[in-house]
Amino acid sequence: MADALHLDFSTRRTPGSIVRQLQFRRDSGGPTTTVTYEISDAGVPDLPPAVDGFVAGILLHAMGTGLPLRIHGPVSRTAIYRLEDVQAFWCLWRPTRYRHIDIIPDQIVDLPRQKPGRRAIGAFSGGVDSTFTALRHRSRASSPEAYNLDTVVMVHGFDIGLEDQEALRMATKRAEPFLGKMGVTFRTVRTNIKALSLQNWEDSHAAQLASCLHQFSDEFEFGLIASSGSYVDAELPYGSNPVLDHLYLGDEFEIVYDAAGYPEGEKLAVIAKDPVATAGLRVCWEGRTSGATAAAAESASAHDSFSSCSAFPILHASTDRSTPSQLRLCG
């Protein structure tokens, strides 16, 4: 029998959280790899109605193997369509790295999308892009163009390493005043998908982020990924861009590449008008991601101007002798 990659799913519960697990294995043998998503909300169901997000999160790994992907769970019809487009994108841009593969689910399901309140959940790092997205929609909540963004999720295991509980605590503390002012609920997802180093991070980070947002697809209709580049300066090929991100959707859950019509300077100018938003911005250190990153932001005692917006104060100082050139605002 021809070799294939198999995806299986399981769930375990802990006090106050649920851990969803994706195991993949090969017919030809070898170890089983487990990807975990620990969600800080025990009220979510064991698994979402479709496993679209899990598949999106490891698709580039599967394409790197070139093996058929057999999914032992339900996948929505829309996800099947759009993941074909994702494959076409990467096969054109990285033909030596990725190969088109067959995606073979046990079941293809047709699910309704519209949910009560048509609510949105946004990925939130505390940086410029995600802060602007929260400001953009919450400050004009009554506008028909605004998404009903009432919840954000911070991922533990991306820019904040899994071992660094203190950095997560400080990032959460830093975000609380702004999110409280905006009336936004805060959740976390702890995942090892990046730490496993299964796929190129520069290519796959939006897919991995979308997989975290999909964990809430039973409750929300939209998942917002804040744009890291505008329509005029978006980088291709790159893991997050206006061509690609919205393809990680399913029948019941739509991924939105938000605010691509705003260059970075315009975002900064809007944030600079809100002292609470400004004070809550996270500062990242170009080097390693550790508790020092958060400590540097929390203990900063000097201010300077961010180059693209002279009215915007950026924190410069650290506990580990970082220089200003090593510091940047998180996206």
Tab-separated table of C-alpha atoms in Angstrom, residues 109-254:
chain	number	residue	atom	x	y	z
A	109	VAL	CA	-19.525	18.365	5.706
A	110	ASP	CA	-21.673	21.354	4.741
A	111	LEU	CA	-22.099	23.709	7.699
A	112	PRO	CA	-23.984	26.989	8.163
A	113	ARG	CA	-21.803	30.020	8.738
A	114	GLN	CA	-24.069	32.663	10.235
A	115	LYS	CA	-24.134	32.639	14.027
A	116	PRO	CA	-26.024	34.798	16.553
A	117	GLY	CA	-24.442	38.231	16.774
A	118	ARG	CA	-22.106	37.464	13.849
A	119	ARG	CA	-19.241	37.766	16.314
A	120	ALA	CA	-15.531	38.057	15.539
A	121	ILE	CA	-12.456	36.977	17.476
A	122	GLY	CA	-9.091	38.573	16.741
A	123	ALA	CA	-5.534	37.345	17.111
A	124	PHE	CA	-3.808	39.699	19.555
A	125	SER	CA	-0.097	40.070	20.281
A	126	GLY	CA	-0.221	43.522	21.877
A	127	GLY	CA	1.747	44.993	18.978
A	128	VAL	CA	0.908	47.746	16.504
A	129	ASP	CA	-1.107	45.719	14.011
A	130	SER	CA	-3.359	43.838	16.434
A	131	THR	CA	-3.828	46.929	18.638
A	132	PHE	CA	-4.927	48.916	15.580
A	133	THR	CA	-7.387	46.189	14.573
A	134	ALA	CA	-8.973	46.253	18.044
A	135	LEU	CA	-9.158	50.062	18.005
A	136	ARG	CA	-10.492	50.144	14.471
A	137	HIS	CA	-13.494	47.927	15.122
A	138	ARG	CA	-14.288	48.652	18.774
A	139	SER	CA	-14.142	52.448	18.389
A	140	ARG	CA	-16.803	52.326	15.675
A	141	ALA	CA	-18.783	49.334	16.884
A	142	SER	CA	-22.083	50.798	15.686
A	143	SER	CA	-20.813	51.165	12.109
A	144	PRO	CA	-22.067	48.560	9.626
A	145	GLU	CA	-18.502	48.217	8.295
A	146	ALA	CA	-17.077	47.195	11.672
A	147	TYR	CA	-16.757	43.562	12.670
A	148	ASN	CA	-18.403	42.628	15.957
A	149	LEU	CA	-15.006	42.075	17.572
A	150	ASP	CA	-15.684	41.340	21.235
A	151	THR	CA	-12.918	38.826	22.002
A	152	VAL	CA	-9.194	38.482	21.292
A	153	VAL	CA	-6.845	35.567	21.756
A	154	MET	CA	-3.138	35.643	22.566
A	155	VAL	CA	-1.126	32.615	21.498
A	156	HIS	CA	1.399	31.258	23.949
A	157	GLY	CA	4.053	29.438	21.958
A	158	PHE	CA	4.666	31.876	19.100
A	159	ASP	CA	6.628	35.044	19.929
A	160	ILE	CA	6.456	34.076	23.610
A	161	GLY	CA	8.083	30.680	24.091
A	162	LEU	CA	6.231	27.871	25.846
A	163	GLU	CA	8.750	27.801	28.674
A	164	ASP	CA	8.358	31.523	29.402
A	165	GLN	CA	5.372	31.854	31.727
A	166	GLU	CA	6.652	35.156	33.103
A	167	ALA	CA	6.718	36.801	29.663
A	168	LEU	CA	3.134	35.674	29.075
A	169	ARG	CA	2.062	37.040	32.447
A	170	MET	CA	3.654	40.403	31.761
A	171	ALA	CA	2.276	40.603	28.213
A	172	THR	CA	-1.186	39.867	29.590
A	173	LYS	CA	-0.802	42.455	32.329
A	174	ARG	CA	0.350	45.020	29.791
A	175	ALA	CA	-2.681	44.399	27.539
A	176	GLU	CA	-5.337	44.422	30.266
A	177	PRO	CA	-5.919	48.200	30.592
A	178	PHE	CA	-6.388	48.657	26.849
A	179	LEU	CA	-8.589	45.600	26.367
A	180	GLY	CA	-10.611	46.532	29.446
A	181	LYS	CA	-11.172	50.020	28.103
A	182	MET	CA	-12.283	48.559	24.759
A	183	GLY	CA	-14.632	46.082	26.439
A	184	VAL	CA	-12.873	43.130	24.827
A	185	THR	CA	-12.707	39.668	26.396
A	186	PHE	CA	-9.231	38.103	26.545
A	187	ARG	CA	-8.440	34.418	25.984
A	188	THR	CA	-5.279	32.410	25.466
A	189	VAL	CA	-4.292	29.379	23.424
A	190	ARG	CA	-1.148	27.504	24.385
A	191	THR	CA	0.251	25.429	21.518
A	192	ASN	CA	3.425	23.561	20.654
A	193	ILE	CA	2.912	23.728	16.882
A	194	LYS	CA	5.725	26.242	16.330
A	195	ALA	CA	8.087	24.622	18.843
A	196	LEU	CA	7.900	21.310	16.954
A	197	SER	CA	9.576	23.039	13.961
A	198	LEU	CA	7.638	20.943	11.474
A	199	GLN	CA	7.494	23.627	8.804
A	200	ASN	CA	9.132	26.862	7.751
A	201	TRP	CA	7.850	29.586	10.089
A	202	GLU	CA	8.165	32.417	7.569
A	203	ASP	CA	5.924	30.487	5.172
A	204	SER	CA	3.474	29.037	7.678
A	205	HIS	CA	2.942	31.521	10.510
A	206	ALA	CA	-0.445	32.800	9.293
A	207	ALA	CA	-1.649	29.235	8.751
A	208	GLN	CA	-0.555	28.328	12.267
A	209	LEU	CA	-2.245	31.453	13.639
A	210	ALA	CA	-5.425	30.630	11.711
A	211	SER	CA	-5.357	27.154	13.271
A	212	CYS	CA	-5.517	28.800	16.708
A	213	LEU	CA	-8.408	31.070	15.718
A	214	HIS	CA	-10.290	28.080	14.311
A	215	GLN	CA	-10.350	26.611	17.825
A	216	PHE	CA	-13.235	29.018	18.467
A	217	SER	CA	-15.167	28.344	15.263
A	218	ASP	CA	-18.146	26.899	17.128
A	219	GLU	CA	-18.767	30.315	18.764
A	220	PHE	CA	-17.491	32.951	16.324
A	221	GLU	CA	-18.150	33.604	12.648
A	222	PHE	CA	-14.987	35.579	11.847
A	223	GLY	CA	-11.340	35.316	12.849
A	224	LEU	CA	-9.296	38.480	12.332
A	225	ILE	CA	-5.581	38.398	11.529
A	226	ALA	CA	-4.174	41.917	11.671
A	227	SER	CA	-2.397	42.832	8.456
A	228	SER	CA	1.387	42.890	8.604
A	229	GLY	CA	1.572	44.733	5.292
A	230	SER	CA	-0.783	46.953	3.323
A	231	TYR	CA	-2.119	46.302	-0.150
A	232	VAL	CA	0.710	48.391	-1.611
A	233	ASP	CA	3.630	46.973	0.368
A	234	ALA	CA	2.607	43.378	1.114
A	235	GLU	CA	5.502	40.960	0.651
A	236	LEU	CA	5.210	37.914	-1.603
A	237	PRO	CA	5.942	35.166	-0.986
A	238	TYR	CA	5.405	35.511	2.738
A	239	GLY	CA	3.388	33.525	5.240
A	240	SER	CA	0.882	36.294	5.955
A	241	ASN	CA	-0.434	38.478	3.133
A	242	PRO	CA	-3.735	39.671	1.598
A	243	VAL	CA	-3.615	37.002	-1.103
A	244	LEU	CA	-3.216	34.050	1.229
A	245	ASP	CA	-4.631	34.567	4.723
A	246	HIS	CA	-8.319	34.605	3.822
A	247	LEU	CA	-7.933	31.177	2.182
A	248	TYR	CA	-7.626	29.484	5.584
A	249	LEU	CA	-11.394	29.578	6.102
A	250	GLY	CA	-14.100	26.930	6.324
A	251	ASP	CA	-17.863	26.696	5.928
A	252	GLU	CA	-18.608	28.111	9.361
A	253	PHE	CA	-15.597	30.313	10.049
A	254	GLU	CA	-14.033	33.016	7.898
